[in-house]
PDB file of C-alpha atoms and ligand atoms in Angstrom:
ATOM      1  CA  UNK F  16      -7.218  14.615 -16.063  1.00  0.00           C
ATOM      2  CA  UNK F  17      -8.871  12.852 -13.037  1.00  0.00           C
ATOM      3  CA  UNK F  18      -6.987  10.090 -11.761  1.00  0.00           C
ATOM      4  CA  UNK F  19      -8.029   6.664 -11.285  1.00  0.00           C
ATOM      5  CA  UNK F  20      -6.547   5.096  -7.428  1.00  0.00           C
ATOM      6  CA  UNK F  21      -6.751   1.466  -5.564  1.00  0.00           C
ATOM      7  CA  UNK F  22      -5.647   1.260  -2.651  1.00  0.00           C
ATOM      8  CA  UNK F  23      -6.233  -1.818  -0.874  1.00  0.00           C
ATOM      9  CA  UNK F  24      -6.869  -2.804   3.300  1.00  0.00           C
ATOM     10  CA  UNK F  25      -8.766   0.315   2.747  1.00  0.00           C
ATOM     11  CA  UNK F  26     -11.638  -0.488   5.094  1.00  0.00           C
ATOM     12  CA  UNK F  27     -10.055   0.695   7.669  1.00  0.00           C
ATOM     13  CA  UNK F  28      -7.091   2.321   9.164  1.00  0.00           C
ATOM     14  CA  UNK F  29      -4.528   4.655   7.330  1.00  0.00           C
ATOM     15  CA  UNK F  30      -6.147   2.364   3.963  1.00  0.00           C
ATOM     16  CA  UNK F  31      -9.646   4.094   5.141  1.00  0.00           C
ATOM     17  CA  UNK F  32      -7.418   7.698   5.660  1.00  0.00           C
ATOM     18  CA  UNK F  33      -5.862   7.354   2.426  1.00  0.00           C
ATOM     19  CA  UNK F  34      -9.045   6.670   0.271  1.00  0.00           C
ATOM     20  CA  UNK F  35     -10.939   9.668   1.664  1.00  0.00           C
ATOM     21  CA  UNK F  36      -7.241  11.711   1.045  1.00  0.00           C
ATOM     22  CA  UNK F  37      -7.906  10.469  -2.310  1.00  0.00           C
ATOM     23  CA  UNK F  38     -11.284  10.866  -3.104  1.00  0.00           C
ATOM     24  CA  UNK F  39     -10.964  14.535  -1.169  1.00  0.00           C
ATOM     25  CA  UNK F  40      -8.546  15.529  -3.743  1.00  0.00           C
ATOM     26  CA  UNK F  41     -11.236  14.151  -6.924  1.00  0.00           C
ATOM     27  CA  UNK F  42      -9.443  11.465  -8.015  1.00  0.00           C
ATOM     28  CA  UNK F  43     -11.455   7.819  -8.423  1.00  0.00           C
ATOM     29  CA  UNK F  44     -11.142   6.077  -5.859  1.00  0.00           C
ATOM     30  CA  UNK F  45     -11.569   1.422  -5.560  1.00  0.00           C
ATOM     31  CA  UNK F  46     -11.275   0.543  -2.546  1.00  0.00           C
ATOM     32  CA  UNK F  47      -9.704  -2.839  -2.273  1.00  0.00           C
ATOM     33  CA  UNK F  48     -10.732  -4.942   1.078  1.00  0.00           C
ATOM     34  CA  UNK F  49     -11.489  -8.644   2.070  1.00  0.00           C
ATOM     35  CA  UNK F  50     -14.995  -8.314   2.986  1.00  0.00           C
ATOM     36  CA  UNK F  51     -17.282  -6.134   0.532  1.00  0.00           C
ATOM     37  CA  UNK F  52     -19.969  -6.123   3.382  1.00  0.00           C
ATOM     38  CA  UNK F  53     -17.873  -4.496   5.642  1.00  0.00           C
ATOM     39  CA  UNK F  54     -16.094  -2.591   2.761  1.00  0.00           C
ATOM     40  CA  UNK F  55     -19.477  -0.973   1.869  1.00  0.00           C
ATOM     41  CA  UNK F  56     -19.746   0.409   5.751  1.00  0.00           C
ATOM     42  CA  UNK F  57     -16.494   2.427   5.342  1.00  0.00           C
ATOM     43  CA  UNK F  58     -17.023   3.129   2.098  1.00  0.00           C
ATOM     44  CA  UNK F  59     -19.960   5.091   3.173  1.00  0.00           C
ATOM     45  CA  UNK F  60     -17.749   7.022   5.139  1.00  0.00           C
ATOM     46  CA  UNK F  61     -16.826   8.653   1.656  1.00  0.00           C
ATOM     47  CA  UNK F  62     -18.578  11.708   0.063  1.00  0.00           C
ATOM     48  CA  UNK F  63     -19.213  11.289  -3.205  1.00  0.00           C
ATOM     49  CA  UNK F  64     -19.950   8.309  -6.183  1.00  0.00           C
ATOM     50  CA  UNK F  65     -16.551   7.755  -7.923  1.00  0.00           C
ATOM     51  CA  UNK F  66     -15.473   5.263  -5.117  1.00  0.00           C
ATOM     52  CA  UNK F  67     -15.915   1.363  -5.371  1.00  0.00           C
ATOM     53  CA  UNK F  68     -15.277  -1.242  -3.548  1.00  0.00           C
ATOM     54  CA  UNK F  69     -13.414  -4.583  -4.863  1.00  0.00           C
ATOM     55  CA  UNK F  70     -12.900  -7.919  -2.920  1.00  0.00           C
ATOM     56  CA  UNK F  71      -9.499  -9.013  -2.650  1.00  0.00           C
ATOM     57  CA  UNK F  72      -7.307 -10.675  -0.733  1.00  0.00           C
ATOM     58  CA  UNK F  73      -3.418 -10.532  -1.195  1.00  0.00           C
ATOM     59  CA  UNK F  74      -3.042 -14.329   0.468  1.00  0.00           C
ATOM     60  CA  UNK F  75      -5.416 -15.777  -3.169  1.00  0.00           C
ATOM     61  CA  UNK F  76      -4.011 -14.867  -6.155  1.00  0.00           C
ATOM     62  CA  UNK F  77      -7.151 -15.214  -8.019  1.00  0.00           C
ATOM     63  CA  UNK F  78      -8.987 -12.477  -6.377  1.00  0.00           C
ATOM     64  CA  UNK F  79      -6.085 -10.330  -7.137  1.00  0.00           C
ATOM     65  CA  UNK F  80      -6.429 -10.331 -10.973  1.00  0.00           C
ATOM     66  CA  UNK F  81     -10.088 -10.186 -10.777  1.00  0.00           C
ATOM     67  CA  UNK F  82     -10.163  -7.129  -8.816  1.00  0.00           C
ATOM     68  CA  UNK F  83      -8.022  -5.764 -11.845  1.00  0.00           C
ATOM     69  CA  UNK F  84      -9.913  -7.130 -14.116  1.00  0.00           C
ATOM     70  CA  UNK F  85     -13.735  -5.755 -12.627  1.00  0.00           C
ATOM     71  CA  UNK F  86     -11.140  -2.539 -11.895  1.00  0.00           C
ATOM     72  CA  UNK F  87     -10.633  -1.754 -15.271  1.00  0.00           C
ATOM     73  CA  UNK F  88     -14.190  -2.177 -16.228  1.00  0.00           C
ATOM     74  CA  UNK F  89     -15.252   0.282 -13.748  1.00  0.00           C
ATOM     75  CA  UNK F  90     -13.078   3.191 -14.177  1.00  0.00           C
ATOM     76  CA  UNK F  91     -10.633   2.145 -17.027  1.00  0.00           C
ATOM     77  CA  UNK F  92      -7.021   2.157 -16.373  1.00  0.00           C
ATOM     78  CA  UNK F  93      -5.062   2.366 -12.794  1.00  0.00           C
ATOM     79  CA  UNK F  94      -3.307   5.480 -12.411  1.00  0.00           C
ATOM     80  CA  UNK F  95      -2.206   5.309  -8.945  1.00  0.00           C
ATOM     81  CA  UNK F  96      -1.768   1.282  -7.013  1.00  0.00           C
ATOM     82  CA  UNK F  97      -1.264   1.983  -2.659  1.00  0.00           C
ATOM     83  CA  UNK F  98       0.024  -1.288  -1.228  1.00  0.00           C
ATOM     84  CA  UNK F  99      -0.991  -0.376   1.978  1.00  0.00           C
ATOM     85  CA  UNK F 100      -2.395  -3.898   3.294  1.00  0.00           C
ATOM     86  CA  UNK F 101      -0.742  -5.107   6.360  1.00  0.00           C
ATOM     87  CA  UNK F 102      -0.914  -7.962   8.978  1.00  0.00           C
ATOM     88  CA  UNK F 103       1.451  -7.873  12.294  1.00  0.00           C
ATOM     89  CA  UNK F 104       2.041 -11.270  13.342  1.00  0.00           C
ATOM     90  CA  UNK F 105       3.297 -10.992  16.440  1.00  0.00           C
ATOM     91  CA  UNK F 106       5.164 -14.456  17.035  1.00  0.00           C
ATOM     92  CA  UNK F 107       8.757 -14.790  18.298  1.00  0.00           C
ATOM     93  CA  UNK F 108      11.262 -16.741  16.134  1.00  0.00           C
ATOM     94  CA  UNK F 109      10.759 -20.192  18.328  1.00  0.00           C
ATOM     95  CA  UNK F 110       7.428 -20.243  18.297  1.00  0.00           C
ATOM     96  CA  UNK F 111       6.418 -18.447  14.455  1.00  0.00           C
ATOM     97  CA  UNK F 112       4.372 -20.954  12.469  1.00  0.00           C
ATOM     98  CA  UNK F 113       5.650 -21.962   9.354  1.00  0.00           C
ATOM     99  CA  UNK F 114       1.608 -20.661   7.701  1.00  0.00           C
ATOM    100  CA  UNK F 115       1.840 -17.027   9.281  1.00  0.00           C
ATOM    101  CA  UNK F 116       5.040 -16.376   8.069  1.00  0.00           C
ATOM    102  CA  UNK F 117       3.800 -17.483   4.525  1.00  0.00           C
ATOM    103  CA  UNK F 118       1.004 -15.445   4.883  1.00  0.00           C
ATOM    104  CA  UNK F 119       3.364 -12.175   5.496  1.00  0.00           C
ATOM    105  CA  UNK F 120       5.066 -12.493   3.021  1.00  0.00           C
ATOM    106  CA  UNK F 121       1.916 -12.861   0.515  1.00  0.00           C
ATOM    107  CA  UNK F 122       0.762 -10.122   2.098  1.00  0.00           C
ATOM    108  CA  UNK F 123       3.648  -7.972   2.691  1.00  0.00           C
ATOM    109  CA  UNK F 124       5.602  -9.064  -0.706  1.00  0.00           C
ATOM    110  CA  UNK F 125       3.845 -11.799  -3.187  1.00  0.00           C
ATOM    111  CA  UNK F 126       0.629  -9.782  -3.336  1.00  0.00           C
ATOM    112  CA  UNK F 127       2.221  -6.395  -4.083  1.00  0.00           C
ATOM    113  CA  UNK F 128       4.455  -7.407  -6.383  1.00  0.00           C
ATOM    114  CA  UNK F 129       1.321  -9.349  -8.287  1.00  0.00           C
ATOM    115  CA  UNK F 130      -0.657  -6.668  -8.214  1.00  0.00           C
ATOM    116  CA  UNK F 131       2.720  -4.236  -9.791  1.00  0.00           C
ATOM    117  CA  UNK F 132       3.442  -6.754 -12.686  1.00  0.00           C
ATOM    118  CA  UNK F 133      -0.597  -6.245 -13.152  1.00  0.00           C
ATOM    119  CA  UNK F 134      -0.833  -2.562 -13.113  1.00  0.00           C
ATOM    120  CA  UNK F 135       2.930  -1.092 -13.755  1.00  0.00           C
ATOM    121  CA  UNK F 136       3.738  -2.436 -17.785  1.00  0.00           C
ATOM    122  CA  UNK F 137       0.328   0.188 -18.114  1.00  0.00           C
ATOM    123  CA  UNK F 138       1.756   2.952 -16.380  1.00  0.00           C
ATOM    124  CA  UNK F 139       5.275   2.549 -18.298  1.00  0.00           C
ATOM    125  CA  UNK F 140       3.278   2.523 -21.586  1.00  0.00           C
ATOM    126  CA  UNK F 141       1.043   5.118 -20.610  1.00  0.00           C
ATOM    127  CA  UNK F 142       4.153   7.526 -19.167  1.00  0.00           C
ATOM    128  CA  UNK F 143       1.819   7.959 -15.885  1.00  0.00           C
ATOM    129  CA  UNK F 144       1.847   5.715 -12.786  1.00  0.00           C
ATOM    130  CA  UNK F 145       2.559   6.188  -8.860  1.00  0.00           C
ATOM    131  CA  UNK F 146       3.149   2.637  -6.810  1.00  0.00           C
ATOM    132  CA  UNK F 147       3.408   3.540  -3.130  1.00  0.00           C
ATOM    133  CA  UNK F 148       3.999   0.872  -1.058  1.00  0.00           C
ATOM    134  CA  UNK F 149       2.993   1.306   2.692  1.00  0.00           C
ATOM    135  CA  UNK F 150       6.220  -0.252   4.652  1.00  0.00           C
ATOM    136  CA  UNK F 151       6.801   0.092   8.260  1.00  0.00           C
ATOM    137  CA  UNK F 152      10.770   1.585   9.781  1.00  0.00           C
ATOM    138  CA  UNK F 153      10.618  -2.001  11.592  1.00  0.00           C
ATOM    139  CA  UNK F 154      11.664  -3.323   7.833  1.00  0.00           C
ATOM    140  CA  UNK F 155      14.677  -1.402   7.722  1.00  0.00           C
ATOM    141  CA  UNK F 156      18.056  -2.411   8.369  1.00  0.00           C
ATOM    142  CA  UNK F 157      19.066   1.139   8.955  1.00  0.00           C
ATOM    143  CA  UNK F 158      16.554   1.221  12.225  1.00  0.00           C
ATOM    144  CA  UNK F 159      17.704  -2.226  13.441  1.00  0.00           C
ATOM    145  CA  UNK F 160      15.278  -4.405  11.903  1.00  0.00           C
ATOM    146  CA  UNK F 161      13.761  -4.562  15.538  1.00  0.00           C
ATOM    147  CA  UNK F 162       9.890  -5.669  14.738  1.00  0.00           C
ATOM    148  CA  UNK F 163       8.985  -9.460  14.836  1.00  0.00           C
ATOM    149  CA  UNK F 164      10.261 -12.075  12.148  1.00  0.00           C
ATOM    150  CA  UNK F 165       7.209 -12.462   9.839  1.00  0.00           C
ATOM    151  CA  UNK F 166       7.029  -8.178   9.559  1.00  0.00           C
ATOM    152  CA  UNK F 167      10.109  -7.475   9.879  1.00  0.00           C
ATOM    153  CA  UNK F 168      11.561  -9.221   7.341  1.00  0.00           C
ATOM    154  CA  UNK F 169       8.568  -9.461   4.763  1.00  0.00           C
ATOM    155  CA  UNK F 170       8.888  -5.465   5.308  1.00  0.00           C
ATOM    156  CA  UNK F 171      12.669  -5.115   4.149  1.00  0.00           C
ATOM    157  CA  UNK F 172      11.438  -7.535   1.180  1.00  0.00           C
ATOM    158  CA  UNK F 173       8.450  -5.258   0.601  1.00  0.00           C
ATOM    159  CA  UNK F 174      11.215  -2.466   0.606  1.00  0.00           C
ATOM    160  CA  UNK F 175      13.340  -4.772  -1.058  1.00  0.00           C
ATOM    161  CA  UNK F 176      10.192  -4.658  -4.259  1.00  0.00           C
ATOM    162  CA  UNK F 177      10.566  -1.011  -4.226  1.00  0.00           C
ATOM    163  CA  UNK F 178      13.459  -0.630  -4.706  1.00  0.00           C
ATOM    164  CA  UNK F 179      14.567  -3.084  -7.409  1.00  0.00           C
ATOM    165  CA  UNK F 180      10.809  -2.270  -9.853  1.00  0.00           C
ATOM    166  CA  UNK F 181      11.881   1.824  -9.179  1.00  0.00           C
ATOM    167  CA  UNK F 182      15.323   0.603 -10.885  1.00  0.00           C
ATOM    168  CA  UNK F 183      13.057  -0.709 -14.146  1.00  0.00           C
ATOM    169  CA  UNK F 184      12.327   3.012 -14.831  1.00  0.00           C
ATOM    170  CA  UNK F 185      13.608   4.674 -17.187  1.00  0.00           C
ATOM    171  CA  UNK F 186      14.887   8.024 -16.529  1.00  0.00           C
ATOM    172  CA  UNK F 187      12.662  10.773 -17.571  1.00  0.00           C
ATOM    173  CA  UNK F 188       9.472   8.123 -17.485  1.00  0.00           C
ATOM    174  CA  UNK F 189       6.666  10.048 -15.323  1.00  0.00           C
ATOM    175  CA  UNK F 190       6.377   6.500 -13.172  1.00  0.00           C
ATOM    176  CA  UNK F 191       7.066   6.916  -9.993  1.00  0.00           C
ATOM    177  CA  UNK F 192       7.543   3.359  -7.779  1.00  0.00           C
ATOM    178  CA  UNK F 193       8.364   4.700  -3.767  1.00  0.00           C
ATOM    179  CA  UNK F 194       7.895   3.251  -0.161  1.00  0.00           C
ATOM    180  CA  UNK F 195       6.942   4.987   3.236  1.00  0.00           C
ATOM    181  CA  UNK F 196       6.640   4.163   7.400  1.00  0.00           C
ATOM    182  CA  UNK F 197       3.891   5.739   8.276  1.00  0.00           C
ATOM    183  CA  UNK F 198       4.596   6.411  12.095  1.00  0.00           C
ATOM    184  CA  UNK F 199       2.989   4.247  15.134  1.00  0.00           C
ATOM    185  CA  UNK F 200      -0.364   4.697  14.167  1.00  0.00           C
ATOM    186  CA  UNK F 201      -4.102   4.133  16.745  1.00  0.00           C
ATOM    187  CA  UNK F 202      -5.409   1.588  14.113  1.00  0.00           C
ATOM    188  CA  UNK F 203      -6.474  -2.001  15.163  1.00  0.00           C
ATOM    189  CA  UNK F 204      -2.613  -2.526  14.094  1.00  0.00           C
ATOM    190  CA  UNK F 205      -0.851   0.309  15.861  1.00  0.00           C
ATOM    191  CA  UNK F 206      -2.981  -0.114  19.125  1.00  0.00           C
ATOM    192  CA  UNK F 207      -4.696   2.461  21.237  1.00  0.00           C
ATOM    193  CA  UNK F 208      -1.445   3.721  22.320  1.00  0.00           C
ATOM    194  CA  UNK F 209       0.342   4.909  19.447  1.00  0.00           C
ATOM    195  CA  UNK F 210       0.437   8.441  19.280  1.00  0.00           C
ATOM    196  CA  UNK F 211      -0.641   9.562  15.257  1.00  0.00           C
ATOM    197  CA  UNK F 212      -3.856   9.409  13.686  1.00  0.00           C
ATOM    198  CA  UNK F 213      -4.797   7.647  11.009  1.00  0.00           C
ATOM    199  CA  UNK F 214      -4.999  10.602   9.240  1.00  0.00           C
ATOM    200  CA  UNK F 215      -1.675  11.641  10.136  1.00  0.00           C
ATOM    201  CA  UNK F 216      -0.159   7.916   8.850  1.00  0.00           C
ATOM    202  CA  UNK F 217      -1.757   8.444   5.553  1.00  0.00           C
ATOM    203  CA  UNK F 218      -0.396  11.851   4.828  1.00  0.00           C
ATOM    204  CA  UNK F 219       2.937  10.782   2.992  1.00  0.00           C
ATOM    205  CA  UNK F 220       1.120   7.941   0.912  1.00  0.00           C
ATOM    206  CA  UNK F 221      -1.147  10.226  -0.432  1.00  0.00           C
ATOM    207  CA  UNK F 222       2.009  13.264  -1.001  1.00  0.00           C
ATOM    208  CA  UNK F 223       4.014   9.867  -2.956  1.00  0.00           C
ATOM    209  CA  UNK F 224       0.350   9.391  -4.889  1.00  0.00           C
ATOM    210  CA  UNK F 225       0.440  12.928  -5.716  1.00  0.00           C
ATOM    211  CA  UNK F 226       4.168  13.337  -7.048  1.00  0.00           C
ATOM    212  CA  UNK F 227       4.564  15.702  -9.887  1.00  0.00           C
ATOM    213  CA  UNK F 228       7.006  14.445 -12.646  1.00  0.00           C
ATOM    214  CA  UNK F 229      10.319  15.899 -10.984  1.00  0.00           C
ATOM    215  CA  UNK F 230       9.549  13.932  -8.114  1.00  0.00           C
ATOM    216  CA  UNK F 231      11.340  10.949  -6.067  1.00  0.00           C
ATOM    217  CA  UNK F 232      11.634   7.662  -7.387  1.00  0.00           C
ATOM    218  CA  UNK F 233      13.059   4.820  -5.723  1.00  0.00           C
ATOM    219  CA  UNK F 234      13.126   6.660  -2.243  1.00  0.00           C
ATOM    220  CA  UNK F 235      11.628   5.212   0.714  1.00  0.00           C
ATOM    221  CA  UNK F 236       9.932   8.414   3.540  1.00  0.00           C
ATOM    222  CA  UNK F 237       8.823   9.176   7.355  1.00  0.00           C
ATOM    223  CA  UNK F 238       7.133  12.161   6.944  1.00  0.00           C
ATOM    224  CA  UNK F 239       7.377  13.202   3.789  1.00  0.00           C
ATOM    225  CA  UNK F 240      11.259  13.184   4.282  1.00  0.00           C
ATOM    226  CA  UNK F 241      13.184  10.483   3.073  1.00  0.00           C
ATOM    227  CA  UNK F 242      15.158   8.318   5.509  1.00  0.00           C
ATOM    228  CA  UNK F 243      17.502   5.359   5.299  1.00  0.00           C
ATOM    229  CA  UNK F 244      16.132   1.989   4.263  1.00  0.00           C
TER     230      UNK F 244
HETATM  231  N1  LIG Y  29      -0.405   1.413  12.554  1.00  0.00           N
HETATM  232  C1  LIG Y  29       0.689   1.046  12.367  1.00  0.00           C
HETATM  233  O1  LIG Y  29       1.504   1.846  13.837  1.00  0.00           O
HETATM  234  C2  LIG Y  29       1.859   1.005  11.184  1.00  0.00           C
HETATM  235  C3  LIG Y  29       3.090   1.538  11.500  1.00  0.00           C
HETATM  236  C4  LIG Y  29       3.805   1.438  10.479  1.00  0.00           C
HETATM  237  C5  LIG Y  29       2.975   0.347   9.158  1.00  0.00           C
HETATM  238  N2  LIG Y  29       1.828   0.747   9.221  1.00  0.00           N
HETATM  239  C6  LIG Y  29       1.465  -0.015   8.230  1.00  0.00           C
HETATM  240  O2  LIG Y  29       0.953   0.711   7.631  1.00  0.00           O
HETATM  241  C7  LIG Y  29      -0.381  -0.444   7.152  1.00  0.00           C
HETATM  242  C8  LIG Y  29      -1.659  -0.469   7.557  1.00  0.00           C
HETATM  243  O3  LIG Y  29      -2.109  -0.580   8.215  1.00  0.00           O
HETATM  244  P1  LIG Y  29      -3.183  -0.180   9.797  1.00  0.00           P
HETATM  245  O4  LIG Y  29      -2.375   0.480  11.071  1.00  0.00           O
HETATM  246  O5  LIG Y  29      -4.010   0.846   9.115  1.00  0.00           O
HETATM  247  O6  LIG Y  29      -3.713  -1.339  10.157  1.00  0.00           O
HETATM  248  P2  LIG Y  29      -4.936  -1.842  10.018  1.00  0.00           P
HETATM  249  O7  LIG Y  29      -6.174  -1.084  10.871  1.00  0.00           O
HETATM  250  O8  LIG Y  29      -5.206  -3.396  10.559  1.00  0.00           O
HETATM  251  O9  LIG Y  29      -4.907  -2.395   8.950  1.00  0.00           O
HETATM  252  C9  LIG Y  29      -4.394  -3.410   7.861  1.00  0.00           C
HETATM  253  C10 LIG Y  29      -5.776  -3.942   6.145  1.00  0.00           C
HETATM  254  O10 LIG Y  29      -5.409  -4.560   5.838  1.00  0.00           O
HETATM  255  C11 LIG Y  29      -6.166  -5.434   5.470  1.00  0.00           C
HETATM  256  N3  LIG Y  29      -5.857  -7.132   5.010  1.00  0.00           N
HETATM  257  C12 LIG Y  29      -4.740  -7.833   5.955  1.00  0.00           C
HETATM  258  N4  LIG Y  29      -4.988  -8.703   5.339  1.00  0.00           N
HETATM  259  C13 LIG Y  29      -4.907  -8.789   3.899  1.00  0.00           C
HETATM  260  C14 LIG Y  29      -4.844  -9.283   3.048  1.00  0.00           C
HETATM  261  N5  LIG Y  29      -4.610 -10.883   3.650  1.00  0.00           N
HETATM  262  N6  LIG Y  29      -5.430  -8.857   1.959  1.00  0.00           N
HETATM  263  C15 LIG Y  29      -5.906  -8.435   1.735  1.00  0.00           C
HETATM  264  N7  LIG Y  29      -6.508  -7.106   2.783  1.00  0.00           N
HETATM  265  C16 LIG Y  29      -5.540  -7.038   3.768  1.00  0.00           C
HETATM  266  C17 LIG Y  29      -7.194  -5.521   6.776  1.00  0.00           C
HETATM  267  O11 LIG Y  29      -8.509  -6.202   6.200  1.00  0.00           O
HETATM  268  P3  LIG Y  29      -9.135  -6.800   7.233  1.00  0.00           P
HETATM  269  O12 LIG Y  29     -10.004  -5.702   7.884  1.00  0.00           O
HETATM  270  O13 LIG Y  29     -10.035  -7.161   6.508  1.00  0.00           O
HETATM  271  O14 LIG Y  29      -8.547  -7.647   8.370  1.00  0.00           O
HETATM  272  C18 LIG Y  29      -7.142  -4.284   7.331  1.00  0.00           C
HETATM  273  O15 LIG Y  29      -7.765  -3.312   5.906  1.00  0.00           O
HETATM  274  C19 LIG Y  29      -0.123  -1.579   6.993  1.00  0.00           C
HETATM  275  O16 LIG Y  29       0.412  -2.058   5.112  1.00  0.00           O
HETATM  276  C20 LIG Y  29       0.786  -1.947   8.346  1.00  0.00           C
HETATM  277  O17 LIG Y  29       1.893  -2.654   8.023  1.00  0.00           O
HETATM  278  C21 LIG Y  29       1.484   0.389  10.365  1.00  0.00           C
END
């Protein structure tokens, strides 16, 4: 079966590598991007014809719905959703603007929630689906919630969404919802001093998106190994 995958924030960084990786595995790939012309130049880096660019801005629920309508018109059912898009607002607690706090929650929690609400029921009905949420150790209680406030709180929210939604998947259903931390990755967000390449950052997402039926559901991973929430 050829799977169809939607990756948000697919025009650069880890998201682009995830899109490339799924295309190399023979999947049909939908690249969710904010700016379609930027998306088209990124798309040109991926060989093959089964790759489409679609606009989606997670701060704008209208584009989320429209993206899924257009995606399903192009490729039919979506089997794999990678909630990769992210923003790092580096403001301190004292200086954090309300709008930036809200935007972090929209990109990391509300947007992924809306996408899951649109796609998970179909996955459960068809008995196949993989949802991969790209989170961060900075959103893990066990790692001290050390990131900047808006980032840490919203990634913790994404972890909570992952765990809560995984609980509604019945025991024997072939649907897996997991979160992961890519480590510190050399991207626009991670900066030039980061030790990991975007390809390394994408590896665990590709693994989680391709899990077999006996794979984990409701876990948090780094380097394909479970980590504590
Ligand atoms: N890099 C790291 O060290 C690191 C560590 C831990 C976790 N992560 C997570 O890994 C994921 C990918 O990060 P990255 O390092 O690849 O960052 P990046 O290079 O900055 O890419 C972020 C992507 O998210 C998109 N995006 C931002 N706001 C959006 C919105 N409102 N709607 C839709 N898309 C939006 C960006 O689109 P534009 O290009 O249009 O801005 C871009 O495609 C993020 O969730 C991040 O939190 C990264």
